[in-house]
Amino acid sequence: MFKLNTLRIHIILSISVIYINSYGSPVDDLWSKYNKEKLTTTKVDLLLRIAHEYQNEKQLNIADSIYELAIQTAEFSSNDTLLAFAYKSYFDNDAVYKSDNAEEYAKSFTTLATKLAKNDLLYHAYVAGANVALKSNDTKTALEKINRAYYYAGLSNDDLLKIDCFLIWGECLELTNNKIDAFRNFLNAQYLAQKNKNVQLLFECYRRLSYFYLLIENYERARDYAIKQVSLLHETGVTDSSAYMNLLCELSEKYYYNNEPLNADKTNKIVIAFATLHHDRELQLQIFDNYKTYLSRNGLFKQLSDFYSKEHPEELLKLAKNDTISYYRIRGYICEENGRIDSAMIYFKDAEVKILERKSSQKIYVSNFYKRYSQFLLRTGNVALAKAKMDSSYQYALRADYLPYLIETSHYMDSLNYADGHLKEAYEYSTLNKEYTRRQEAAVKQDALLLMEIDNETRQRELIAEQEAKETERRHNIQYTAIIFTIISAFIILIMLGAFKVPKFLIRSMGFVSFIFFFEFIILLLDHKIMEITHHEPWKMLGIKVVIISFMLPFHHWLEHKVTHYLIEHHLVDAEWINSRKFWRKKPKPAAKPEAELPDNSEL
């Protein structure tokens, strides 16, 4: 078995080398280094980098084979640390979890990490195991693994590791329909990401929360978090335009769900222009699918017909090759719009055959198709066949236990049977419709309670965050006040030194310290604005600071020299009046004036 695997790997590698030599792949340099390298550690590292490059080029089979070769090379070296590094690098890529080898490698990684007894390796091994179980929908195993991973994250005392745990934990709970606890875990992850100012993990938190709100049909909040993702992307350091366009594509979907077609259309135009320019077919299909889903879901068949027959007729031909069911349905709507009812009927029948042939078709999807088919038949006046197709829609909705379709189809069946004079059947469907409506109202109340709990949890977190922000602002204000007081005190002392006969070096030293305090405080105040403008981009921050300091530094030295020179050469305060004896000496009382002599009366 091992020989077969090795042979398969070498065949794939040979093909990849031929591909490189023919087309000059970006990994050509890495392959050249690998062929020359003798050190096993470096060879493993190069293989992992090559596999990552192939993965970026979406050549997943080749990437998986090279990963396998890297791990086998590490195993042959008998270097446990190197093998642990290979396993960790392998599971750092999300695409590998779909590989056939992922489960086996996760078990081997856990065994190796237990042997090495290192907390960080044990954490990564259990996270890998949780992700593998999650991809297989084994939520019980995933929860067990992520609990163990969180334990080792706690031992490592690393908040960033805890964020990953909270996100995976939330996803597991989401799949088990434990939405409140899932939401709390997502909020915990968001709080830690904001606390640690980790933009990449905060971006991932926004993505999970956007999907969570979409799942519980709170489309407004789903859209808000999608907008936050778009605004945060440039801060993550990602400069790839494709990544930005993929985010816009997801935002367009949220706009459609939130009934904002104008905003969605504006976004679509940007994405379609980019996809057309760069020949990104996958992105183009995704944006067209968003629009098609919106029009179909809202019954806007005329617009759907115009989109494929007038605006993008080339897409209809491509759809015929890639998605025949959608092609037949759209052709049916186009024919109906053009008054060709018989042709439309043929296309709907062809679509029905294809859907029933596809065993993987979801019951809700089939139910929706039959409902739309029946509505088409009702519009064309074929009531008998419409009733039969609506009954099929009801049966598939019943198997899926999907209340919105059960309510709608039972209402149609009630009306159709009543129109045919089948009052008994009409009464039965009417009773069923009331029961489904009651269940739906109970579910809506339950969802409302869920939303209230989620809103309450959100408000509590926002209140805590607001209190922490106020406390931080208060602490910073106290520190700024203390700094200003210190600077003022330093300058007062400097001026007082200039009033006395003290050594010149003392005045110069105090001047040096005072002006350092003053100008560094100015830079401290500017730092916040600089970081806000540059979005923490190091080269931009460096450039702005160089420009600012090139002006401030000469001015700093000039001003310091002038002030200290003046204080040394001139006494700002005359010290003679500060003489303790004169200052405290009591002033003598003025002598009493002699009384004027009165004239003698006898002489008068």
Coordinates of C-alpha atoms in Angstrom, one line a residue:
M1 CA 0.0 0.0 0.0
F2 CA 2.8 2.4 0.9
K3 CA 4.6 1.6 -2.4
L4 CA 1.4 2.4 -4.3
N5 CA 1.0 5.7 -2.5
T6 CA 4.6 6.7 -3.1
L7 CA 4.3 5.8 -6.8
R8 CA 1.1 7.8 -7.1
I9 CA 2.8 10.8 -5.4
H10 CA 5.8 10.6 -7.7
I11 CA 3.6 10.4 -10.8
I12 CA 1.7 13.5 -9.7
L13 CA 5.0 15.3 -8.9
S14 CA 6.4 14.4 -12.3
I15 CA 3.3 15.9 -14.0
S16 CA 3.6 19.0 -11.9
V17 CA 7.3 19.4 -12.8
I18 CA 6.3 19.1 -16.6
Y19 CA 3.6 21.7 -16.0
I20 CA 6.1 24.1 -14.3
N21 CA 8.7 23.7 -17.1
S22 CA 6.1 24.4 -19.7
Y23 CA 4.3 27.4 -18.2
G24 CA 6.7 28.8 -15.7
S25 CA 4.7 28.4 -12.5
P26 CA 5.4 30.7 -9.5
V27 CA 6.5 27.6 -7.6
D28 CA 9.4 27.0 -10.1
D29 CA 11.9 28.6 -7.7
L30 CA 10.7 26.5 -4.8
W31 CA 11.0 23.3 -6.7
S32 CA 14.5 24.3 -7.8
K33 CA 15.5 24.9 -4.2
Y34 CA 13.9 21.6 -3.1
N35 CA 15.9 19.6 -5.7
K36 CA 19.2 21.2 -4.6
E37 CA 18.5 20.9 -0.8
K38 CA 20.1 18.2 1.2
L39 CA 18.8 19.1 4.7
T40 CA 15.6 17.2 5.6
T41 CA 14.1 20.0 7.7
T42 CA 14.4 22.5 4.9
K43 CA 13.1 20.0 2.3
V44 CA 10.0 19.5 4.4
D45 CA 9.5 23.2 4.8
L46 CA 9.8 23.7 1.0
L47 CA 7.4 20.9 0.3
L48 CA 4.8 22.5 2.6
R49 CA 5.3 25.9 0.9
I50 CA 4.9 24.3 -2.5
A51 CA 1.7 22.5 -1.5
H52 CA 0.3 25.8 -0.1
E53 CA 1.1 27.5 -3.5
Y54 CA -0.8 24.8 -5.4
Q55 CA -3.7 25.2 -3.0
N56 CA -3.8 28.9 -3.8
E57 CA -4.0 27.9 -7.4
K58 CA -6.9 25.6 -6.6
Q59 CA -5.0 22.5 -7.7
L60 CA -6.1 20.6 -4.6
N61 CA -5.2 17.1 -5.7
I62 CA -1.6 18.0 -6.4
A63 CA -1.4 20.0 -3.2
D64 CA -2.8 17.1 -1.2
S65 CA -0.2 14.7 -2.7
I66 CA 2.7 17.1 -1.9
Y67 CA 1.4 17.5 1.7
E68 CA 1.4 13.7 2.0
L69 CA 5.0 13.6 0.7
A70 CA 6.1 16.3 3.2
I71 CA 4.6 14.3 6.1
Q72 CA 6.1 11.0 4.9
T73 CA 9.5 12.8 4.6
A74 CA 9.2 14.1 8.2
E75 CA 8.2 10.6 9.4
F76 CA 11.3 9.0 7.7
S77 CA 13.5 11.6 9.5
S78 CA 12.5 10.2 13.0
N79 CA 12.4 13.8 14.1
D80 CA 9.2 14.2 16.2
T81 CA 9.4 18.0 16.3
L82 CA 9.7 18.2 12.5
L83 CA 6.8 15.8 12.1
A84 CA 4.7 17.9 14.5
F85 CA 5.6 21.0 12.5
A86 CA 4.5 19.2 9.3
Y87 CA 1.1 18.2 10.8
K88 CA 0.5 21.7 12.2
S89 CA 1.3 23.3 8.8
Y90 CA -1.0 20.8 7.1
F91 CA -4.0 21.6 9.3
D92 CA -3.4 25.4 9.1
N93 CA -5.2 25.3 5.7
D94 CA -8.9 24.9 5.7
A95 CA -9.1 23.1 2.4
V96 CA -7.3 20.0 3.8
Y97 CA -10.2 19.1 6.1
K98 CA -12.0 17.7 3.0
S99 CA -9.1 15.4 2.2
D100 CA -9.3 11.6 2.7
N101 CA -6.1 11.7 4.8
A102 CA -7.4 14.4 7.2
E103 CA -8.9 12.1 9.8
E104 CA -5.9 9.8 9.9
Y105 CA -3.5 12.7 10.2
A106 CA -5.6 14.3 13.0
K107 CA -5.3 11.1 15.0
S108 CA -1.6 10.8 14.4
F109 CA -1.1 14.4 15.3
T110 CA -2.9 13.9 18.6
T111 CA -0.8 10.9 19.5
L112 CA 2.4 12.7 18.7
A113 CA 1.4 15.8 20.6
T114 CA 0.5 13.6 23.7
K115 CA 3.9 12.0 23.4
L116 CA 5.7 15.3 23.2
A117 CA 3.5 16.7 26.1
K118 CA 3.5 20.3 24.8
N119 CA 0.4 22.4 25.5
D120 CA 0.5 24.3 22.3
L121 CA 0.8 21.2 20.1
L122 CA -1.9 19.4 22.1
Y123 CA -4.1 22.5 21.5
H124 CA -3.5 22.4 17.7
A125 CA -4.0 18.6 17.6
Y126 CA -7.4 18.8 19.3
V127 CA -8.5 21.7 17.1
A128 CA -7.6 19.7 14.0
G129 CA -9.6 16.8 15.4
A130 CA -12.6 19.0 16.1
N131 CA -12.5 20.5 12.6
V132 CA -12.3 17.1 11.0
A133 CA -15.3 15.9 13.0
L134 CA -17.1 19.0 12.2
K135 CA -16.7 18.5 8.4
S136 CA -18.1 15.0 8.9
N137 CA -21.1 16.5 10.8
D138 CA -20.0 14.5 13.9
T139 CA -20.8 17.4 16.3
K140 CA -20.5 15.2 19.5
T141 CA -16.9 14.3 18.7
A142 CA -16.2 17.9 17.6
L143 CA -17.5 19.2 21.0
E144 CA -15.4 16.8 22.9
K145 CA -12.3 17.7 21.0
I146 CA -12.8 21.4 21.2
N147 CA -13.4 21.2 25.0
R148 CA -10.0 19.5 25.3
A149 CA -8.5 22.2 23.0
Y150 CA -9.9 25.0 25.2
Y151 CA -8.4 23.3 28.3
Y152 CA -4.9 23.5 26.7
A153 CA -5.5 27.0 25.4
G154 CA -6.2 28.0 29.1
L155 CA -3.0 26.4 30.2
S156 CA -1.1 28.4 27.5
N157 CA -2.9 31.6 28.7
D158 CA -3.2 32.7 25.1
D159 CA -6.4 34.7 24.3
L160 CA -5.9 34.1 20.5
L161 CA -6.1 30.4 20.9
K162 CA -9.3 30.8 23.0
I163 CA -10.8 32.8 20.1
D164 CA -10.4 29.9 17.7
C165 CA -11.9 27.6 20.3
F166 CA -15.0 29.9 20.8
L167 CA -15.6 30.1 17.1
I168 CA -15.4 26.3 16.6
W169 CA -17.5 25.8 19.7
G170 CA -20.1 28.2 18.3
E171 CA -20.2 26.4 15.0
C172 CA -20.8 23.0 16.8
L173 CA -23.6 24.4 18.9
E174 CA -25.1 26.0 15.8
L175 CA -25.3 22.7 14.1
T176 CA -27.0 21.1 17.2
N177 CA -29.6 23.9 17.1
N178 CA -28.3 25.4 20.4
K179 CA -28.4 28.9 19.0
I180 CA -28.2 31.0 22.2
D181 CA -25.0 29.2 23.4
A182 CA -23.6 29.4 19.9
F183 CA -24.2 33.1 19.8
R184 CA -22.6 33.6 23.2
N185 CA -19.5 31.8 22.0
F186 CA -19.3 34.0 18.9
L187 CA -19.6 37.1 21.2
N188 CA -16.9 35.8 23.5
A189 CA -14.6 35.4 20.4
Q190 CA -15.5 38.9 19.2
Y191 CA -14.8 40.4 22.6
L192 CA -11.4 38.8 22.9
A193 CA -10.5 39.7 19.3
Q194 CA -11.4 43.4 20.0
K195 CA -9.5 43.3 23.4
N196 CA -6.4 41.9 21.7
K197 CA -6.8 44.2 18.6
N198 CA -6.4 41.2 16.4
V199 CA -7.9 42.3 13.1
Q200 CA -7.7 38.9 11.3
L201 CA -9.6 37.1 14.1
L202 CA -12.1 40.0 14.4
F203 CA -12.8 39.6 10.7
E204 CA -13.5 35.9 11.1
C205 CA -15.9 36.7 14.0
Y206 CA -17.8 39.1 11.8
R207 CA -18.1 36.4 9.2
R208 CA -19.5 33.8 11.6
L209 CA -21.9 36.3 13.1
S210 CA -23.1 37.4 9.7
Y211 CA -23.9 33.7 8.8
F212 CA -25.5 33.2 12.2
Y213 CA -27.9 36.0 11.7
L214 CA -28.6 34.8 8.2
L215 CA -29.5 31.4 9.7
I216 CA -32.0 32.8 12.2
E217 CA -33.4 35.1 9.4
N218 CA -32.3 38.3 11.0
Y219 CA -31.3 39.7 7.6
E220 CA -30.6 43.2 8.7
R221 CA -28.0 42.2 11.2
A222 CA -26.5 39.7 8.8
R223 CA -26.1 42.6 6.3
D224 CA -24.6 44.8 9.0
Y225 CA -21.9 42.3 9.8
A226 CA -21.2 41.7 6.1
I227 CA -20.6 45.5 5.8
K228 CA -18.3 45.3 8.8
Q229 CA -16.3 42.6 7.0
V230 CA -15.9 44.7 3.9
S231 CA -14.8 47.8 5.9
L232 CA -12.3 45.7 7.9
L233 CA -10.7 43.8 5.0
H234 CA -8.0 46.4 4.2
E235 CA -6.9 46.4 7.9
T236 CA -6.2 42.7 7.8
G237 CA -3.4 43.4 5.3
V238 CA -5.1 41.5 2.5
T239 CA -4.4 43.3 -0.8
D240 CA -5.9 40.8 -3.2
S241 CA -8.8 42.3 -5.2
S242 CA -10.4 38.9 -5.6
A243 CA -10.9 38.6 -1.8
Y244 CA -12.5 42.0 -1.8
M245 CA -14.8 41.1 -4.7
N246 CA -15.8 37.8 -3.0
L247 CA -16.8 39.8 0.1
L248 CA -18.9 42.1 -2.1
C249 CA -20.6 39.1 -3.6
E250 CA -21.5 37.9 -0.1
L251 CA -22.7 41.3 0.8
S252 CA -24.9 41.4 -2.4
E253 CA -26.6 38.1 -1.2
K254 CA -27.3 39.8 2.2
Y255 CA -28.8 42.8 0.4
Y256 CA -31.1 40.5 -1.5
Y257 CA -32.2 38.7 1.6
N258 CA -32.9 42.0 3.3
N259 CA -35.0 43.2 0.3
E260 CA -32.5 45.9 -0.8
P261 CA -32.3 45.1 -4.5
L262 CA -31.0 48.6 -5.5
N263 CA -27.9 48.2 -3.2
A264 CA -27.5 44.7 -4.4
D265 CA -27.6 45.7 -8.0
K266 CA -25.0 48.5 -7.4
T267 CA -22.7 45.9 -5.8
N268 CA -23.4 43.4 -8.6
K269 CA -22.3 45.8 -11.3
I270 CA -18.9 46.3 -9.6
V271 CA -18.4 42.5 -9.1
I272 CA -19.5 41.6 -12.7
A273 CA -17.2 44.3 -14.2
F274 CA -14.3 42.9 -12.2
A275 CA -15.1 39.2 -13.0
T276 CA -15.4 40.0 -16.7
L277 CA -12.1 41.9 -16.8
H278 CA -10.2 39.2 -15.0
H279 CA -12.1 36.3 -16.5
D280 CA -13.1 35.0 -13.1
R281 CA -15.9 32.6 -14.1
E282 CA -16.5 31.3 -10.6
L283 CA -17.1 34.8 -9.2
Q284 CA -19.4 35.6 -12.1
L285 CA -21.5 32.5 -11.6
Q286 CA -21.8 33.3 -7.9
I287 CA -23.2 36.8 -8.5
F288 CA -25.6 35.6 -11.2
D289 CA -26.8 32.8 -8.9
N290 CA -27.5 35.4 -6.2
Y291 CA -29.6 37.4 -8.6
K292 CA -31.4 34.4 -10.0
T293 CA -32.2 33.1 -6.5
Y294 CA -33.6 36.5 -5.5
L295 CA -35.9 36.7 -8.6
S296 CA -37.1 33.1 -8.3
R297 CA -37.8 33.4 -4.5
N298 CA -39.9 36.6 -5.1
G299 CA -41.7 35.3 -8.2
L300 CA -40.2 38.0 -10.4
F301 CA -40.2 35.7 -13.5
K302 CA -40.5 38.5 -16.1
Q303 CA -37.2 40.1 -14.8
L304 CA -35.6 36.6 -14.7
S305 CA -36.6 36.1 -18.3
D306 CA -35.3 39.6 -19.4
F307 CA -32.0 39.0 -17.5
Y308 CA -31.2 35.8 -19.4
S309 CA -32.8 36.5 -22.8
K310 CA -31.9 40.2 -23.2
E311 CA -29.2 41.3 -20.8
H312 CA -27.0 38.1 -20.6
P313 CA -28.1 35.6 -23.3
E314 CA -24.6 34.1 -23.3
E315 CA -25.1 33.0 -19.7
L316 CA -28.1 30.9 -20.7
L317 CA -26.0 28.8 -23.1
K318 CA -23.3 28.3 -20.4
L319 CA -26.1 27.3 -17.9
A320 CA -27.3 24.6 -20.4
K321 CA -23.9 22.9 -20.0
N322 CA -23.4 23.4 -16.2
D323 CA -26.9 23.3 -14.7
T324 CA -29.5 21.7 -16.9
I325 CA -32.3 21.9 -14.3
S326 CA -31.9 25.7 -13.9
Y327 CA -31.6 26.0 -17.7
Y328 CA -34.9 24.2 -18.3
R329 CA -36.7 26.2 -15.7
I330 CA -35.5 29.5 -17.0
R331 CA -36.2 28.6 -20.6
G332 CA -39.7 27.7 -19.4
Y333 CA -40.2 31.2 -17.9
I334 CA -38.8 32.8 -21.1
C335 CA -41.2 30.8 -23.3
E336 CA -44.1 31.7 -21.0
E337 CA -43.2 35.4 -21.2
N338 CA -43.1 35.1 -25.0
G339 CA -46.5 33.4 -25.1
R340 CA -45.1 30.0 -26.2
I341 CA -47.0 27.9 -23.6
D342 CA -46.4 24.5 -25.3
S343 CA -42.7 25.0 -25.4
A344 CA -42.7 26.2 -21.7
M345 CA -44.6 23.0 -20.8
I346 CA -41.9 20.9 -22.5
Y347 CA -39.1 22.6 -20.6
F348 CA -40.9 22.2 -17.2
K349 CA -41.4 18.5 -17.9
D350 CA -37.7 18.1 -18.8
A351 CA -36.7 19.9 -15.6
E352 CA -39.0 17.6 -13.6
V353 CA -37.4 14.5 -15.1
K354 CA -33.9 15.8 -14.3
I355 CA -34.8 16.7 -10.7
L356 CA -36.3 13.2 -10.0
E357 CA -33.2 11.6 -11.6
R358 CA -31.0 13.4 -9.2
K359 CA -31.1 11.4 -6.0
S360 CA -29.3 14.1 -4.0
S361 CA -32.1 16.7 -4.6
Q362 CA -33.3 18.0 -1.3
K363 CA -37.0 17.6 -0.5
I364 CA -37.5 21.3 0.1
Y365 CA -36.0 22.1 -3.3
V366 CA -38.2 19.5 -5.1
S367 CA -41.3 20.8 -3.2
N368 CA -40.5 24.4 -4.3
F369 CA -40.1 23.2 -7.9
Y370 CA -43.5 21.5 -8.0
K371 CA -45.1 24.6 -6.4
R372 CA -43.6 26.8 -9.1
Y373 CA -44.6 24.2 -11.8
S374 CA -48.2 24.2 -10.4
Q375 CA -48.4 28.0 -10.4
F376 CA -47.3 28.1 -14.0
L377 CA -50.0 25.6 -14.9
L378 CA -52.6 27.7 -13.0
R379 CA -51.5 30.8 -15.0
T380 CA -52.0 28.9 -18.2
G381 CA -55.4 27.4 -17.2
N382 CA -54.4 23.8 -16.7
V383 CA -56.2 23.4 -13.4
A384 CA -56.3 19.5 -13.2
L385 CA -52.6 19.1 -13.8
A386 CA -51.8 22.1 -11.5
K387 CA -53.7 20.3 -8.7
A388 CA -51.7 17.1 -9.2
K389 CA -48.3 19.0 -9.2
M390 CA -49.4 21.1 -6.1
D391 CA -50.2 17.8 -4.3
S392 CA -46.7 16.6 -5.2
S393 CA -45.3 19.8 -3.7
Y394 CA -47.3 19.2 -0.6
Q395 CA -46.1 15.6 -0.2
Y396 CA -42.4 16.7 -0.5
A397 CA -43.0 19.5 2.0
L398 CA -44.6 17.0 4.4
R399 CA -41.6 14.7 4.1
A400 CA -39.3 17.7 4.9
D401 CA -41.6 18.9 7.6
Y402 CA -41.1 22.5 6.3
L403 CA -43.9 24.6 7.7
P404 CA -43.8 27.6 5.3
Y405 CA -44.4 25.3 2.2
L406 CA -46.9 23.1 4.1
I407 CA -49.0 26.2 4.9
E408 CA -48.8 27.5 1.3
T409 CA -49.4 24.2 -0.5
S410 CA -52.3 23.2 1.9
H411 CA -54.0 26.5 1.2
Y412 CA -53.7 26.0 -2.5
M413 CA -55.0 22.4 -2.2
D414 CA -58.0 23.7 -0.1
S415 CA -58.9 26.3 -2.8
L416 CA -58.4 23.9 -5.7
N417 CA -60.5 21.1 -4.2
Y418 CA -63.2 23.6 -3.2
A419 CA -63.3 24.9 -6.8
D420 CA -63.6 21.3 -8.1
G421 CA -66.5 20.6 -5.7
H422 CA -64.5 18.2 -3.5
L423 CA -65.7 19.7 -0.3
K424 CA -64.5 16.9 2.0
E425 CA -60.9 17.1 0.7
A426 CA -61.1 20.9 0.9
Y427 CA -62.2 20.7 4.5
E428 CA -59.4 18.3 5.3
Y429 CA -56.8 20.6 3.8
S430 CA -58.4 23.6 5.5
T431 CA -58.0 21.9 8.9
L432 CA -54.4 20.9 8.1
N433 CA -53.7 24.5 7.0
K434 CA -55.0 25.8 10.4
E435 CA -52.8 23.3 12.2
Y436 CA -49.7 24.2 10.2
T437 CA -50.5 27.9 10.8
R438 CA -50.8 27.3 14.5
R439 CA -47.5 25.5 14.6
Q440 CA -45.9 28.2 12.5
E441 CA -47.1 30.9 14.9
A442 CA -45.7 28.9 17.9
A443 CA -42.4 28.6 16.0
V444 CA -42.5 32.3 15.3
K445 CA -43.1 33.1 19.0
Q446 CA -40.2 30.8 19.8
D447 CA -38.0 32.5 17.3
A448 CA -39.1 35.9 18.7
L449 CA -38.1 34.7 22.2
L450 CA -34.8 33.6 20.7
L451 CA -34.2 37.0 19.1
M452 CA -35.1 38.7 22.3
E453 CA -32.6 36.6 24.2
I454 CA -30.0 37.3 21.5
D455 CA -30.7 41.1 21.6
N456 CA -30.6 41.1 25.3
E457 CA -27.2 39.3 25.2
T458 CA -26.0 41.8 22.6
R459 CA -27.1 44.8 24.7
Q460 CA -25.4 43.4 27.8
R461 CA -22.1 42.8 25.9
E462 CA -22.4 46.3 24.4
L463 CA -23.0 47.8 27.8
I464 CA -20.0 46.0 29.2
A465 CA -17.9 47.1 26.3
E466 CA -19.2 50.7 26.8
Q467 CA -18.3 50.6 30.5
E468 CA -14.9 49.3 29.7
A469 CA -14.4 52.0 27.1
K470 CA -15.4 54.7 29.6
E471 CA -13.1 53.2 32.2
T472 CA -10.3 53.2 29.7
E473 CA -11.0 56.8 28.7
R474 CA -11.1 57.9 32.4
R475 CA -7.8 56.1 33.1
H476 CA -6.2 57.8 30.0
N477 CA -7.6 61.2 31.0
I478 CA -6.0 60.8 34.5
Q479 CA -2.7 59.8 32.9
Y480 CA -2.9 62.8 30.5
T481 CA -3.6 65.2 33.3
A482 CA -0.7 63.8 35.3
I483 CA 1.6 64.2 32.3
I484 CA 0.5 67.8 31.7
F485 CA 1.0 68.6 35.4
T486 CA 4.4 67.1 35.3
I487 CA 5.4 69.1 32.2
I488 CA 4.1 72.3 33.7
S489 CA 6.0 71.6 36.9
A490 CA 9.1 70.9 35.0
F491 CA 9.0 74.2 33.2
I492 CA 8.2 76.1 36.5
I493 CA 11.2 74.5 38.1
L494 CA 13.3 75.4 35.0
I495 CA 12.2 79.1 35.3
M496 CA 12.9 79.1 39.0
L497 CA 16.4 77.7 38.4
G498 CA 17.0 80.6 36.1
A499 CA 16.3 83.0 39.0
F500 CA 19.1 81.7 41.1
K501 CA 22.8 81.4 40.8
V502 CA 23.1 77.7 40.0
P503 CA 25.5 75.7 37.9
K504 CA 24.8 76.1 34.1
F505 CA 24.8 72.3 33.5
L506 CA 21.8 72.1 36.0
I507 CA 19.7 74.6 33.9
R508 CA 20.7 72.8 30.7
S509 CA 19.9 69.4 32.1
M510 CA 16.5 70.6 33.4
G511 CA 15.8 72.3 30.0
F512 CA 16.7 69.1 28.2
V513 CA 14.3 67.0 30.3
S514 CA 11.5 69.6 30.1
F515 CA 11.5 69.9 26.4
I516 CA 11.8 66.2 25.9
F517 CA 8.7 65.8 28.0
F518 CA 6.9 68.5 26.0
F519 CA 7.7 67.4 22.5
E520 CA 7.2 63.7 23.2
F521 CA 3.8 64.5 24.6
I522 CA 2.9 66.2 21.3
I523 CA 4.0 63.1 19.4
L524 CA 2.0 60.9 21.8
L525 CA -1.1 63.0 21.0
L526 CA -0.4 62.7 17.3
D527 CA 0.1 58.9 17.4
H528 CA -3.6 58.1 17.8
K529 CA -4.5 60.3 14.7
I530 CA -1.7 58.8 12.7
M531 CA -2.8 55.2 13.4
E532 CA -6.3 56.1 12.5
I533 CA -5.3 57.7 9.2
T534 CA -2.9 54.9 8.2
H535 CA -4.9 52.0 9.6
H536 CA -1.8 50.7 11.4
E537 CA 0.2 50.3 8.2
P538 CA 3.8 50.4 9.4
W539 CA 5.3 52.0 6.3
K540 CA 2.7 54.8 6.2
M541 CA 3.1 55.5 10.0
L542 CA 6.9 55.6 9.5
G543 CA 6.6 58.0 6.6
I544 CA 4.3 60.4 8.4
K545 CA 6.4 60.4 11.6
V546 CA 9.6 61.0 9.6
V547 CA 7.9 64.1 8.0
I548 CA 6.7 65.4 11.4
I549 CA 10.0 64.8 13.2
S550 CA 12.0 66.4 10.4
F551 CA 10.2 69.7 11.3
M552 CA 9.9 69.2 15.1
L553 CA 13.4 68.1 15.8
P554 CA 15.2 71.2 14.6
F555 CA 12.5 73.4 16.2
H556 CA 13.0 71.4 19.4
H557 CA 16.8 72.0 19.5
W558 CA 16.4 75.7 18.5
L559 CA 13.8 76.4 21.2
E560 CA 15.6 74.5 23.9
H561 CA 18.9 76.4 23.1
K562 CA 17.2 79.8 23.1
V563 CA 15.3 79.2 26.4
T564 CA 18.3 77.8 28.4
H565 CA 20.6 80.5 27.0
Y566 CA 18.2 83.2 28.1
L567 CA 17.8 81.7 31.6
I568 CA 21.5 81.4 32.0
E569 CA 22.3 85.0 30.8
H570 CA 19.3 86.8 32.3
H571 CA 17.7 86.5 35.7
L572 CA 13.9 86.4 35.0
V573 CA 13.3 87.0 38.7
D574 CA 15.3 89.5 40.9
A575 CA 16.4 87.4 43.8
E576 CA 17.3 90.3 46.0
W577 CA 13.8 90.9 47.1
I578 CA 13.5 87.2 48.2
N579 CA 15.6 88.0 51.2
S580 CA 14.2 86.3 54.3
R581 CA 15.5 89.0 56.7
K582 CA 14.0 91.9 54.7
F583 CA 10.9 90.0 53.9
W584 CA 10.1 89.0 57.4
R585 CA 11.4 92.2 59.2
K586 CA 8.7 94.2 60.9
K587 CA 8.3 97.8 59.8
P588 CA 8.9 100.4 62.7
K589 CA 5.9 102.3 63.9
P590 CA 5.9 106.0 62.9
A591 CA 6.9 108.4 65.7
A592 CA 4.1 110.3 67.4
K593 CA 3.8 113.9 66.2
P594 CA 4.5 116.5 69.1
E595 CA 1.4 118.4 70.3
A596 CA 1.2 122.1 69.3
E597 CA 1.6 124.5 72.3
L598 CA -1.5 126.3 73.3
P599 CA -1.2 130.1 73.8
D600 CA -1.0 131.3 77.4
N601 CA -4.3 133.0 78.4
S602 CA -2.5 135.3 80.8
E603 CA -0.6 136.9 78.0
L604 CA -3.9 137.6 76.3

